[in-house]
C-alpha positions in Angstrom: 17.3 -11.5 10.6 20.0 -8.9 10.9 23.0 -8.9 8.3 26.2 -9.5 9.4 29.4 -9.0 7.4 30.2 -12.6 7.7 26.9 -13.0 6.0 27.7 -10.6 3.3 30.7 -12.4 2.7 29.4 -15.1 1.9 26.4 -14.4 0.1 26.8 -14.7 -3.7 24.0 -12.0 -5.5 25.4 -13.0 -8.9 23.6 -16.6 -8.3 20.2 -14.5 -9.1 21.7 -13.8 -12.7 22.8 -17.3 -13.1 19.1 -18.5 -12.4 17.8 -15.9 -14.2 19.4 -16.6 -17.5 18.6 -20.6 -16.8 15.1 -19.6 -16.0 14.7 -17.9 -19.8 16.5 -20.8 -21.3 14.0 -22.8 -20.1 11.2 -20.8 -21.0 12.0 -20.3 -24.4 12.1 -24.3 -24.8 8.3 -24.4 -23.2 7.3 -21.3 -25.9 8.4 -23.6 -28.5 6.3 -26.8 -27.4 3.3 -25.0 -27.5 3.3 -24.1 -31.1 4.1 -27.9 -31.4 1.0 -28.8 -29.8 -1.0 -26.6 -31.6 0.3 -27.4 -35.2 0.3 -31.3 -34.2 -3.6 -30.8 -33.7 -4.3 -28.4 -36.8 -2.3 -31.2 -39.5 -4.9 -33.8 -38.2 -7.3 -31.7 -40.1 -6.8 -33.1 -43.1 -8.4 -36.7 -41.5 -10.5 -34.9 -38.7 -13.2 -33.1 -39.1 -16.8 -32.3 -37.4 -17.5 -31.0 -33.7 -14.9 -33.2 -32.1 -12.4 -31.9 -34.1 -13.2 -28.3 -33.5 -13.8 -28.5 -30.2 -10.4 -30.4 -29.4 -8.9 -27.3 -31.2 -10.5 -25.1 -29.4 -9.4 -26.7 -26.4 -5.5 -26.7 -27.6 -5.9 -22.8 -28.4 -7.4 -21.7 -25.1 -4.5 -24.1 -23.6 -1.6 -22.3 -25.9 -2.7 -18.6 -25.7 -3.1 -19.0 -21.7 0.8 -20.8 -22.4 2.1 -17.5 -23.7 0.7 -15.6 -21.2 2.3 -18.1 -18.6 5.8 -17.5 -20.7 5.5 -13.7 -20.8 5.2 -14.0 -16.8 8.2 -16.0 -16.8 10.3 -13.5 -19.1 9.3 -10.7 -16.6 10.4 -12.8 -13.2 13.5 -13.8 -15.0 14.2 -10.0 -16.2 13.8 -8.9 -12.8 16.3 -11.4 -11.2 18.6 -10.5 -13.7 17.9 -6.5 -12.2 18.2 -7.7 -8.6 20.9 -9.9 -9.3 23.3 -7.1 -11.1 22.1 -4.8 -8.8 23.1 -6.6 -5.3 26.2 -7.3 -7.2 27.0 -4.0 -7.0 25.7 -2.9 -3.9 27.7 -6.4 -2.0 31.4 -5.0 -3.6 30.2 -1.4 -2.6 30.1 -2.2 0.7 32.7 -4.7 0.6 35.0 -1.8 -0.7 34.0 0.6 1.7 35.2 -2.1 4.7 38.0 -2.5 2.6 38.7 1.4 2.9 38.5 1.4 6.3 40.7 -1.7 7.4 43.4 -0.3 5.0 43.7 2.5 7.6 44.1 0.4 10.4 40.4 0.3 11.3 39.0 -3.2 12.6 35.4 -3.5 11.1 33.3 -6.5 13.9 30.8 -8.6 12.5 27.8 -6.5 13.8 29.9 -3.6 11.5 31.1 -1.6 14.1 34.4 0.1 13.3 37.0 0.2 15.7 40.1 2.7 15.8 42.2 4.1 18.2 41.6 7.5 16.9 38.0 8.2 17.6 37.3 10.4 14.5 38.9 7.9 12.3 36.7 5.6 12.8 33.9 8.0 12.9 34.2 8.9 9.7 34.7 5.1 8.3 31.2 3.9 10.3 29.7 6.6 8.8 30.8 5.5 4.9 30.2 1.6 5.8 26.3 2.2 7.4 25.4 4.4 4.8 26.7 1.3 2.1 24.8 -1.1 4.6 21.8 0.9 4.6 21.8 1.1 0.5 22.1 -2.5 0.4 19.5 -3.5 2.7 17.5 -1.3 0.8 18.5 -3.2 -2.5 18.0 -6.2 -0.9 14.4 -5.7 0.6 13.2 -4.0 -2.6 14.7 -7.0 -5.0 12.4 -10.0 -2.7 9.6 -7.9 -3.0 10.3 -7.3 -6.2 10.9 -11.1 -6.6 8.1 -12.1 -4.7 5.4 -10.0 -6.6 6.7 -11.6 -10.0 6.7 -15.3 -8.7 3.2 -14.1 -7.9 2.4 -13.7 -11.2 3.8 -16.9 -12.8 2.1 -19.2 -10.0 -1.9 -17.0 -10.9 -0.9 -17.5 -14.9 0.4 -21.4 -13.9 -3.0 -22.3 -12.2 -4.8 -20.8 -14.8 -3.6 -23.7 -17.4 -5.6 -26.6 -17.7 -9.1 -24.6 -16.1 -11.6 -25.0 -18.6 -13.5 -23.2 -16.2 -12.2 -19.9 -16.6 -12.3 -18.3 -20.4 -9.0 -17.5 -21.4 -9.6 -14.5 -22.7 -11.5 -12.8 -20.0 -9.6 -9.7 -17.9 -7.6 -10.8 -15.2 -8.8 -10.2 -11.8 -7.0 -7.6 -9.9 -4.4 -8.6 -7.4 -3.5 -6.6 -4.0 -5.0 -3.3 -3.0 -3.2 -0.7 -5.1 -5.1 2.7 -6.3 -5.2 0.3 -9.6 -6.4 -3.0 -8.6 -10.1 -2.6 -6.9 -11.1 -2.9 -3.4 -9.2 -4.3 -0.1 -10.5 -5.3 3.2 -7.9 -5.0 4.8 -4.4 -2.8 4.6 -1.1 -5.2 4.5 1.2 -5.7 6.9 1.4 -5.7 10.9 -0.2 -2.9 12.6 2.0 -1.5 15.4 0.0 -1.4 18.7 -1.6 1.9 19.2 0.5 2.6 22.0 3.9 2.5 19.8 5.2 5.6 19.1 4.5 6.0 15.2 0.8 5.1 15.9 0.4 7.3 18.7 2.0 10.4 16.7 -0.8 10.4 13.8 -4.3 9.9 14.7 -5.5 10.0 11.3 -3.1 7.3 10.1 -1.2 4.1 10.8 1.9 2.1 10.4 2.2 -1.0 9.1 4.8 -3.4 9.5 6.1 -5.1 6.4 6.7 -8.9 6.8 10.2 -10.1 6.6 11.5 -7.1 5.9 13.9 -6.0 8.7 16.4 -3.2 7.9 19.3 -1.6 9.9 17.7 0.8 12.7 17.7 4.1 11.7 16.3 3.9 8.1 14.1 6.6 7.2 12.5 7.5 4.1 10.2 10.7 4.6 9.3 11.3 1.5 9.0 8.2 -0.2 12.0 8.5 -2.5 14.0 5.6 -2.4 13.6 2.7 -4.8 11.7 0.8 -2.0 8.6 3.5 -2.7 8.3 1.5 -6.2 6.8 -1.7 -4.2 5.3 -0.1 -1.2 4.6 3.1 -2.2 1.0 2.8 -3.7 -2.4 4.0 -2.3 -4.1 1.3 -1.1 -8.4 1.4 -1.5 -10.6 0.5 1.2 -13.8 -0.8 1.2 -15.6 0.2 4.2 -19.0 -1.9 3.8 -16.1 -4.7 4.3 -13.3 -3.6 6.2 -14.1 -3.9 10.1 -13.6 -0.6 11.7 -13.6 1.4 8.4 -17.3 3.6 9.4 -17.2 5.1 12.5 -20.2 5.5 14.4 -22.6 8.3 14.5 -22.2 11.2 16.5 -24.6 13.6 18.3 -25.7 16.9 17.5 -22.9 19.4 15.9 -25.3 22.4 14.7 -23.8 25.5 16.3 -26.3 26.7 18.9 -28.3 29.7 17.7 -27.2 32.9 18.4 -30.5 34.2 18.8 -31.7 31.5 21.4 -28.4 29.6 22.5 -29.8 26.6 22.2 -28.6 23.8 19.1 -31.9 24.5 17.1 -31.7 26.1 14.0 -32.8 29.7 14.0 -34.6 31.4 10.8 -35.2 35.2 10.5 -38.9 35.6 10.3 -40.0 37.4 7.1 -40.9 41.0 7.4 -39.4 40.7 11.4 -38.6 44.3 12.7 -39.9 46.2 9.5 -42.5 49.2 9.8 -45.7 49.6 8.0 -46.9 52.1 6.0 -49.3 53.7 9.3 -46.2 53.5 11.8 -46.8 50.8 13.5 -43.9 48.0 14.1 -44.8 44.3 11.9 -45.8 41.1 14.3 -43.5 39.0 12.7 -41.1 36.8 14.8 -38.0 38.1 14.7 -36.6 34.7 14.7 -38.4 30.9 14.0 -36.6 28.1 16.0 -36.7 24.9 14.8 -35.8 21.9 16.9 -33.8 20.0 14.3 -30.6 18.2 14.9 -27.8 17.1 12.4 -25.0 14.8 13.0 -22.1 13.3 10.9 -20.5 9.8 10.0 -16.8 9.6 8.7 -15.7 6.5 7.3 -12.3 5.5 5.6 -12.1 4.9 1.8 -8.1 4.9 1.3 -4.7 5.1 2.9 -2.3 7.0 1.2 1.5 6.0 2.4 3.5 9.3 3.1 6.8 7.6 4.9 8.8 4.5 5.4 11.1 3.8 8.7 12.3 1.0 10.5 10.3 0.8 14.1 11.6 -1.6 16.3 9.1 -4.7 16.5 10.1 -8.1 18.1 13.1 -6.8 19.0 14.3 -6.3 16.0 14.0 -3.3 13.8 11.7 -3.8 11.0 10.8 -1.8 7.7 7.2 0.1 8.2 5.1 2.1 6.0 3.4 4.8 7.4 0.0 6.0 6.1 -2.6 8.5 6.0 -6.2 7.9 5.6 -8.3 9.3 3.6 -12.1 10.0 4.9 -15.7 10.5 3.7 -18.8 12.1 5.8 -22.4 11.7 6.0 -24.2 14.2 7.0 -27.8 13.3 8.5 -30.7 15.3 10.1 -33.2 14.4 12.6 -36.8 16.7 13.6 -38.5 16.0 16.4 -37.6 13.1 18.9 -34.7 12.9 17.3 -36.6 11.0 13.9 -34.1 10.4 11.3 -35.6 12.7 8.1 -33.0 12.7 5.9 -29.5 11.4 5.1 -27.3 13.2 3.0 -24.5 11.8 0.5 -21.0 10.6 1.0 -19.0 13.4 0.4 -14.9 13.3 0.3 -13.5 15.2 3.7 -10.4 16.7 3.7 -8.0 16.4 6.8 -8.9 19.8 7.9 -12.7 18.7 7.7 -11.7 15.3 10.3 -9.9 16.9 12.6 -12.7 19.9 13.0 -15.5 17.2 12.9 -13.5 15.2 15.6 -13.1 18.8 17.5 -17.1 18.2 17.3 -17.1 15.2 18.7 -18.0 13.1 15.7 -16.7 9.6 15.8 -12.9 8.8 14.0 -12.4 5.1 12.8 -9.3 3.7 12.9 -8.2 0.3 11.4 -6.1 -0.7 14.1 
C-alpha cells in the first residue's frame, strides 16, 4: 500500500505512545499478581507440608519465574512503541511542515505528493524537500512494524511458554530467525525476485530478497546499509546446506591445469635424478617427467548470506523494500586415480569471492538459492 497525504493526515503515530504507556500499566499490575501467587502458596506452609506441598511450589515457581520473563518481554514491546510512537510523531509533522512550506508559496501539493507550481523550479525545489521527508518516514515507518513485530514476537514465545510443564523453565531459549547469532536457517527470508529481474541478474553470487509488507516510495536506496532500517534487516543470515535445497552445488569435472610437459590434465612429477650426468659421462635414465592419470574436481556450497544493500525493486506493481545479499561459499576439493575412482575427499574449506568466480571460470558448479 502506497502512502498518500490524505493518509498521513489522518494517521495519528502518538496512538503508539498511548498504547504503550497502557500496555506497561497493565504489566506492572500482572508483575504484582505473581508475587501474590507465590506468597499465597508459601504461607500455607505452616499447615502443608510433605511431597505435595513441595511439589505444588515448585510448580508456582517454575510458573512465576517464566511470569517475569513474560513481563520483561512486555516492558521491551511497550518501550519500543513508545520509540516508534515519538519517533513517527516526529517524522508525520516533519513532513507535514515541509508541505506546509511549500503551499505557503503558492505550491499545490496532490495526494500522490506531487507538487505543482507555475514556476517549474519552484516546485522543483519543494518536491525535492517533501520526497526526501516522505522517504525518511517511510523509512521510520517500515523500521518501527518490524521493530514492533519482532517484539510481539517475543511476548507471544514467552506467553506460550506459561503453563508447559513440559519445557524446564530454566533451560536456554531456543534461537529465533537466522541471524549470525541465532543458529542455522533453511531458508533466507523474504521473496526472491525472479532471476530474470534486474537486481538478480546483476550479482551472480547473490540475491535479493523481497521483504513482506514493506513497500517504500520508488527510489529508496541504501548502499551501504546505513539507515536505521539496517538495524532489523541488516544481519548475516547462516545457512545450513545439508538442509537448505540448492545450497551444494554439484560436482564438477576435472580442473587440474594440463601438464606442461605432456598437455594432457594429468599430473606431471620430475623424475628424480632426470637430466643429471654420472660420474663416467654418461647422461642418467631417469624419466624426465612421471605422468600420473589423476583427476581432481571441486564442490562449492553456500554457508551464509551477508546483506550489502537495501532498495525498493518494483514487485507486483508496486515498489517494494528488498535486501540485497551476498553469499558466502565453501569448496571441497576431491581426487579421483584411475577410472575416475573417487580416492580421496578433502575438507570444507571457506572460499573467498575471488576463489568462486575463478572456480566457476573452471567450470565448477555455483548454487544459487533462487
Amino acid at each position: 500500500m502506497t502512502l498518500t497525504k490524505s493518509m498521513l493526515y489522518a494517521s495519528n503515530p502518538h496512538a503508539l505512545v498511548d498504547a504503550g504507556n497502557k500496555l506497561r500499566d497493565g504489566d506492572e499490575s500482572f508483575g504484582s499478581e505473581l508475587d501474590v501467587m507465590v506468597n499465597q502458596v508459601r504461607s500455607s506452609g505452616s499447615s502443608w507440608s510433605g511431597a505435595a506441598y513441595d511439589a505444588a511450589y515448585d510448580c508456582v515457581s517454575a510458573e512465576r519465574d517464566a511470569g517475569s520473563k513474560l513481563t520483561d518481554e512486555v516492558v521491551d514491546l511497550a518501550d519500543t512503541m513508545l520509540d516508534a510512537g515519538n519517533e513517527l510523531v516526529a517524522w508525520r509533522d516533519a513532513l507535514i511542515g515541509k508541505v506546509g512550506g511549500a503551499e505557503s508559496v503558492g505550491c499545490a501539493v496532490r495526494d500522490d505528493w506531487v507538487v505543482e507550481h507555475e514556476d517549474s523550479t519552484v516546485a522543483e525545489a519543494h518536491q525535492s524537500v517533501i520526497n526526501e521527508g516522505y522517504r525518511s518516514y517511510c523509512a521510520a515507518a517500515a523500521t518501527a512494524a518490524a521493530r514492533i513485530s519482532a517484539a510481539a514476537d517475543e511476548v507471544r514465545a514467552c506467553g506460550n511458554r506459561i503453563g508447559d510443564r513440559g519445557t524446564d523453565s530454566g533451560a536456554a531459549e531456543q534461537p529465533v530467525g537466522g541471524s549470525s547469532d541465532a543458529g542455522p536457517t533453511d531458508l533466507l527470508p523474504g521473496t526472491p525476485v525472479p532471476l530474470d529481474g534486474a537486481p538478480a541478474a546483476l550479482n551472480p553470487f547473490g540475491t535479493t530478497r523481497i521483504v513482506p509488507g514493506q513497500t517504500f516510495p520508488a527510489g529508496f536506496s541504501d548502499p551501504n546499509m546505513t539507515s536505521p532500517l539496517a538495524d532489523q534487516f541488516g544481519k548475516k543470515i547462516i545457512i545450513d546446506p545439508e538442509k537448505t535445497p540448492g545450497a551444494i552445488g554439484g560436482y564438477s569435472g576435472n580442473i587440474v591445469t594440463p601438464n606442461p610437459l605432456t598437455n594432457t590434465p594429468s599430473i606431471g612429477v620430475p623424475g628424480a635424478g632426470a637430466g643429471l650426468v654420472t660420474p663416467n659421462g654418461y647422461s642418467t635414465r631417469v624419466p624426465k617427467s612421471l605422468n600420473i592419470d589423476a583427476e581432481m574436481g571441486a564442490t562449492l556450497r553456500i554457508v551464509a548470506a551477508e546483506p550489502y544493500a537495501m532498495s525498493t525493486v518494483e514487485y507486483g506493481g508496486l515498489p517494494e523494500l528488498a535486501v540485497h545479499y551476498r553469499y558466502e561459499y565453501q569448496v571441497l576439493y576431491n581426487y579421483s586415480f584411475v577410472g575416475n575412482a573417487i580416492i580421496a575427499d578433502g575438507e570444507w574449506e571457506d572460499a573467498s569471492l575471488e576463489d568462486v568466480q575463478k572456480l566457476a571460470q573452471m567450470g565448477v558448479p555455483v548454487p544459487r538459492l533462487d
